[in-house]
């Protein structure tokens, strides 16, 4: 079995570290090669029976390669209308690591010297997070919670704004305006109605101008600090990220065993059920519904029950002990 990547980026960490875990667990050779002709957000698994699996980690609902070229095609942002034939969902995306130094030791010298891999190599070497950009800090899978904690219904929503003027496409400008409005008003309505909450917006020029009342403390904006805050919360608020598809935030909430309230999910997520794993707002801009949704989770401490379900879901679909194994299990079942 071989894994082929265009380069090593943060979008590949979920796959790469899961593959490392799988190889350790099954005493397989760690066989990773780089091919810069592959689409940047993709990867290919070559099985020993000559079958091929393409992995599409793009934010966009568009395919970055032709599914007909492969035995199986797994896509992160998979719409329901495209869920057919040899196409399967990759579910949510998160950024984590597992024995990062050991991973570095598996690579050949020319892979370590590859300029396209440089950023993630530096991050993997920076074990104590002293030098690298902590806004893209990867969670160490060995530190994931193994049980749900009760923090008296604390709500968390740390987010950022995207400047509409930084994009030339009119449709994208409008999408960013709607996204920014939701994020600002969601923070304000939660802050106004729930004292036991941690909400705010990443401080930059745009947020300082249009939402100065919501700026996060500059000392708390790193991923490392965010994970501390997430660990001490119970209910995570999530909304669509780029291209109106789920970002990393919702997957992080699940791995930490938190209840989730989210804007509508427009992509396929396997065995992820409304009212069981998440509460759904009726529309992208329905921030006014948040207080009622939050109260419904606080009554009877239902957030604990949902948090437990999400911890179990994340172990089955996101944790490195099962992520790579799940992909292979699907291909095996469809081959038999």
Coordinates of C-alpha atoms in Angstrom, one line a residue:
X1 CA 0.0 0.0 0.0
X2 CA 1.2 3.5 -0.9
X3 CA 0.1 7.0 -0.1
X4 CA 0.8 9.7 -2.7
X5 CA 0.5 13.4 -1.9
X6 CA 1.2 16.6 -3.9
X7 CA 2.9 18.1 -0.9
X8 CA 2.5 18.3 2.9
X9 CA 0.0 20.9 4.0
X10 CA -2.1 21.3 7.1
X11 CA -5.1 20.0 5.1
X12 CA -3.2 16.6 4.8
X13 CA -2.4 16.2 8.5
X14 CA -5.6 14.3 9.2
X15 CA -4.7 11.8 6.5
X16 CA -1.0 11.7 7.0
X17 CA -1.0 11.1 10.8
X18 CA -3.9 8.7 10.6
X19 CA -1.8 6.7 8.0
X20 CA 1.1 6.7 10.4
X21 CA -1.1 5.4 13.2
X22 CA -2.5 2.7 10.9
X23 CA 1.0 1.6 9.9
X24 CA 2.1 1.4 13.5
X25 CA -1.0 -0.5 14.6
X26 CA -0.8 -3.0 11.7
X27 CA 3.0 -3.3 11.4
X28 CA 2.8 -1.9 7.8
X29 CA 5.6 -0.1 6.0
X30 CA 5.1 3.6 5.9
X31 CA 5.2 4.3 2.2
X32 CA 4.5 8.0 1.3
X33 CA 5.7 9.6 -1.9
X34 CA 5.2 13.2 -3.2
X35 CA 4.1 14.1 -6.7
X36 CA 3.7 17.8 -7.5
X37 CA 1.4 17.0 -10.4
X38 CA -1.4 16.1 -8.1
X39 CA -4.1 18.7 -7.2
X40 CA -3.0 20.6 -4.1
X41 CA -5.9 19.5 -1.9
X42 CA -5.8 15.8 -3.0
X43 CA -4.1 12.5 -2.3
X44 CA -4.1 9.0 -3.7
X45 CA -4.0 5.6 -1.9
X46 CA -2.7 2.7 -4.0
X47 CA -3.9 -0.6 -2.7
X48 CA -2.1 -3.9 -3.2
X49 CA -4.8 -5.2 -5.5
X50 CA -4.2 -2.3 -7.9
X51 CA -7.3 -0.4 -6.8
X52 CA -6.9 3.4 -6.3
X53 CA -8.6 5.7 -3.8
X54 CA -8.6 9.5 -4.5
X55 CA -9.0 11.8 -1.4
X56 CA -10.4 15.3 -2.1
X57 CA -9.8 17.7 0.8
X58 CA -11.0 20.8 -1.1
X59 CA -13.3 23.3 0.7
X60 CA -15.2 23.6 -2.6
X61 CA -18.1 21.3 -3.6
X62 CA -16.5 21.1 -7.1
X63 CA -14.4 18.0 -7.7
X64 CA -10.6 18.6 -8.0
X65 CA -10.2 15.4 -10.1
X66 CA -12.4 13.1 -12.2
X67 CA -13.9 10.3 -10.0
X68 CA -14.1 8.0 -13.1
X69 CA -10.3 7.8 -13.0
X70 CA -10.3 6.0 -9.7
X71 CA -11.8 2.9 -8.1
X72 CA -13.0 5.1 -5.2
X73 CA -13.3 8.8 -4.7
X74 CA -13.7 10.2 -1.2
X75 CA -14.6 13.9 -0.9
X76 CA -14.7 16.3 2.0
X77 CA -17.3 18.8 0.8
X78 CA -19.6 16.3 -0.8
X79 CA -23.1 17.5 -1.8
X80 CA -26.1 15.1 -1.5
X81 CA -26.7 15.2 -5.3
X82 CA -23.1 14.0 -5.9
X83 CA -23.2 11.2 -3.4
X84 CA -23.5 8.2 -5.8
X85 CA -21.5 5.5 -7.6
X86 CA -17.9 5.3 -6.4
X87 CA -18.1 8.6 -4.5
X88 CA -18.1 8.7 -0.7
X89 CA -17.9 11.4 2.0
X90 CA -14.7 12.3 4.0
X91 CA -16.9 13.9 6.6
X92 CA -15.5 16.8 8.7
X93 CA -11.9 18.1 8.5
X94 CA -9.7 18.7 11.5
X95 CA -6.0 19.4 12.0
X96 CA -4.2 17.1 14.4
X97 CA -0.8 15.4 14.8
X98 CA 0.4 12.1 16.2
X99 CA 4.0 11.5 17.1
X100 CA 5.2 14.3 14.9
X101 CA 8.9 13.6 15.4
X102 CA 8.5 10.0 14.5
X103 CA 6.7 11.0 11.3
X104 CA 9.6 13.3 10.3
X105 CA 12.0 10.3 10.8
X106 CA 10.0 8.3 8.2
X107 CA 10.6 10.8 5.4
X108 CA 13.5 10.7 3.0
X109 CA 16.0 13.6 3.0
X110 CA 14.7 15.0 -0.3
X111 CA 11.2 15.1 1.1
X112 CA 12.4 17.0 4.1
X113 CA 14.2 19.4 1.8
X114 CA 11.1 19.9 -0.4
X115 CA 10.2 23.6 -0.2
X116 CA 6.5 22.8 -0.5
X117 CA 6.7 20.8 2.7
X118 CA 8.7 23.3 4.6
X119 CA 5.9 24.9 6.7
X120 CA 4.5 21.6 8.1
X121 CA 8.0 20.2 8.7
X122 CA 8.8 23.3 10.8
X123 CA 5.6 22.9 12.7
X124 CA 6.2 19.2 13.3
X125 CA 9.7 20.0 14.7
X126 CA 8.4 22.8 16.9
X127 CA 7.1 20.4 19.6
X128 CA 6.8 23.1 22.3
X129 CA 5.2 25.7 19.9
X130 CA 7.9 28.3 20.4
X131 CA 8.4 29.5 16.8
X132 CA 5.5 28.6 14.5
X133 CA 2.2 30.3 13.7
X134 CA -0.1 29.1 16.4
X135 CA -3.2 30.0 14.5
X136 CA -2.6 26.8 12.6
X137 CA -1.5 24.7 15.6
X138 CA -2.3 21.0 15.1
X139 CA -3.9 19.2 18.1
X140 CA -1.9 16.3 19.5
X141 CA -4.2 13.3 19.1
X142 CA -2.8 11.8 22.3
X143 CA -4.2 14.7 24.3
X144 CA -7.8 14.4 23.1
X145 CA -10.4 14.1 26.0
X146 CA -11.6 10.6 26.7
X147 CA -14.7 11.7 28.7
X148 CA -17.2 14.5 28.7
X149 CA -16.9 17.2 31.4
X150 CA -19.7 19.4 32.7
X151 CA -18.9 23.1 32.8
X152 CA -22.4 24.3 33.7
X153 CA -23.5 24.8 30.1
X154 CA -20.8 27.1 29.0
X155 CA -21.0 28.3 25.4
X156 CA -18.1 29.1 23.1
X157 CA -17.9 30.9 19.8
X158 CA -14.5 32.2 18.8
X159 CA -14.5 33.3 15.2
X160 CA -13.1 35.6 12.6
X161 CA -14.3 37.9 9.8
X162 CA -13.5 37.8 6.1
X163 CA -13.2 41.2 4.2
X164 CA -15.6 41.3 1.2
X165 CA -13.4 43.9 -0.4
X166 CA -10.5 41.4 -0.7
X167 CA -12.3 39.4 -3.3
X168 CA -13.3 40.4 -6.8
X169 CA -16.2 38.0 -7.3
X170 CA -19.6 39.7 -6.5
X171 CA -21.2 36.5 -5.3
X172 CA -18.3 35.8 -2.9
X173 CA -18.5 39.4 -1.6
X174 CA -22.2 38.9 -0.8
X175 CA -21.4 35.5 0.8
X176 CA -18.8 37.1 3.1
X177 CA -21.1 39.9 4.1
X178 CA -23.8 37.4 5.2
X179 CA -21.1 35.3 7.0
X180 CA -19.7 38.3 8.8
X181 CA -23.2 39.5 9.9
X182 CA -24.0 36.1 11.3
X183 CA -20.7 35.9 13.2
X184 CA -21.0 39.4 14.7
X185 CA -24.7 39.2 15.7
X186 CA -24.3 35.6 17.0
X187 CA -21.5 36.8 19.4
X188 CA -23.6 39.8 20.5
X189 CA -26.8 37.8 21.1
X190 CA -25.0 35.1 23.1
X191 CA -23.0 37.7 25.1
X192 CA -26.2 39.6 25.9
X193 CA -28.2 36.5 27.0
X194 CA -25.7 34.1 28.5
X195 CA -23.2 35.2 31.2
X196 CA -21.6 31.7 31.1
X197 CA -20.1 32.1 27.7
X198 CA -16.9 32.9 25.8
X199 CA -17.4 34.6 22.5
X200 CA -15.5 37.0 20.4
X201 CA -13.8 37.8 17.1
X202 CA -10.2 37.6 15.9
X203 CA -8.8 41.1 16.2
X204 CA -7.8 42.6 12.8
X205 CA -8.4 45.9 11.0
X206 CA -11.9 44.9 9.7
X207 CA -13.2 43.6 13.0
X208 CA -11.8 46.5 14.9
X209 CA -13.7 48.8 12.6
X210 CA -17.1 47.1 12.5
X211 CA -17.2 45.1 15.8
X212 CA -14.9 46.7 18.3
X213 CA -17.1 45.4 21.2
X214 CA -16.3 41.8 20.3
X215 CA -12.5 41.7 19.9
X216 CA -10.8 38.7 21.5
X217 CA -7.9 39.3 23.8
X218 CA -4.8 39.1 21.6
X219 CA -3.2 36.7 24.2
X220 CA -6.1 34.2 23.6
X221 CA -6.2 34.0 19.8
X222 CA -3.7 31.1 19.2
X223 CA -5.0 27.6 18.6
X224 CA -3.4 26.4 21.8
X225 CA -5.3 28.9 23.9
X226 CA -8.5 28.2 21.9
X227 CA -8.3 24.5 22.7
X228 CA -8.0 25.4 26.4
X229 CA -11.1 27.4 26.2
X230 CA -12.9 24.7 24.2
X231 CA -12.0 22.0 26.8
X232 CA -13.7 24.2 29.4
X233 CA -16.9 24.7 27.4
X234 CA -20.0 22.6 26.8
X235 CA -21.8 24.0 23.7
X236 CA -19.9 25.0 20.6
X237 CA -21.4 27.3 17.9
X238 CA -20.4 26.5 14.4
X239 CA -21.2 28.0 11.0
X240 CA -20.1 27.5 7.4
X241 CA -16.6 28.5 6.4
X242 CA -15.2 28.9 3.0
X243 CA -17.4 28.1 0.0
X244 CA -20.4 27.6 2.4
X245 CA -19.0 24.3 3.6
X246 CA -18.1 23.3 7.2
X247 CA -14.7 24.5 8.5
X248 CA -12.5 22.9 11.1
X249 CA -14.3 24.3 14.1
X250 CA -17.2 21.8 14.1
X251 CA -14.8 18.8 14.0
X252 CA -12.8 20.2 16.8
X253 CA -16.0 20.5 19.0
X254 CA -16.7 16.8 18.3
X255 CA -13.3 15.6 19.2
X256 CA -13.5 17.5 22.5
X257 CA -17.0 16.0 23.2
X258 CA -19.1 19.2 23.0
X259 CA -22.7 19.7 22.0
X260 CA -23.0 21.7 18.7
X261 CA -25.3 24.3 17.3
X262 CA -24.7 25.0 13.6
X263 CA -26.0 26.7 10.5
X264 CA -27.5 24.2 8.0
X265 CA -25.1 21.5 6.8
X266 CA -25.1 21.3 3.1
X267 CA -22.8 18.4 2.7
X268 CA -22.9 14.7 3.4
X269 CA -21.7 13.7 6.9
X270 CA -22.0 10.0 7.7
X271 CA -24.2 9.0 10.6
X272 CA -24.3 12.6 11.9
X273 CA -27.9 13.2 13.1
X274 CA -29.9 16.3 14.0
X275 CA -31.0 16.5 17.6
X276 CA -28.6 13.6 18.5
X277 CA -25.3 15.2 17.4
X278 CA -26.3 18.7 16.7
X279 CA -29.0 21.4 16.7
X280 CA -29.5 23.2 13.4
X281 CA -30.5 26.8 12.8
X282 CA -33.0 27.2 10.0
X283 CA -30.8 29.4 7.8
X284 CA -27.4 30.9 7.3
X285 CA -28.4 34.2 8.9
X286 CA -30.7 32.9 11.7
X287 CA -28.7 34.1 14.7
X288 CA -31.9 35.1 16.4
X289 CA -32.7 31.4 16.9
X290 CA -29.5 30.9 19.0
X291 CA -30.9 31.7 22.5
X292 CA -33.8 29.1 22.1
X293 CA -31.4 26.5 20.7
X294 CA -29.0 27.0 23.6
X295 CA -31.7 26.9 26.2
X296 CA -33.0 23.6 24.7
X297 CA -29.5 22.1 25.4
X298 CA -29.1 23.6 28.9
X299 CA -32.5 22.3 30.1
X300 CA -31.8 19.0 31.8
X301 CA -28.2 19.3 30.9
X302 CA -28.9 17.8 27.5
X303 CA -25.5 19.2 26.3
X304 CA -23.8 16.4 28.3
X305 CA -25.8 13.7 26.4
X306 CA -25.0 15.3 23.0
X307 CA -21.4 15.8 24.0
X308 CA -21.1 12.1 24.8
X309 CA -22.6 11.2 21.4
X310 CA -20.2 13.5 19.7
X311 CA -17.2 12.1 21.5
X312 CA -18.3 8.6 20.3
X313 CA -18.9 9.9 16.8
X314 CA -15.4 11.5 16.6
X315 CA -13.7 8.4 17.8
X316 CA -15.4 6.4 15.0
X317 CA -14.9 8.9 12.2
X318 CA -12.2 11.4 13.1
X319 CA -9.7 9.9 15.5
X320 CA -6.5 8.5 14.0
X321 CA -7.2 5.0 15.3
X322 CA -10.3 4.8 13.0
X323 CA -10.0 7.5 10.3
X324 CA -7.8 5.6 7.8
X325 CA -9.3 2.3 8.9
X326 CA -12.8 3.5 7.9
X327 CA -11.7 4.5 4.4
X328 CA -10.2 1.0 3.8
X329 CA -13.3 -0.7 5.4
X330 CA -15.6 1.0 2.9
X331 CA -13.5 0.1 -0.1
X332 CA -13.3 -3.5 1.1
X333 CA -17.0 -3.8 1.7
X334 CA -17.8 -2.4 -1.8
X335 CA -15.3 -4.8 -3.4
X336 CA -16.6 -8.0 -1.8

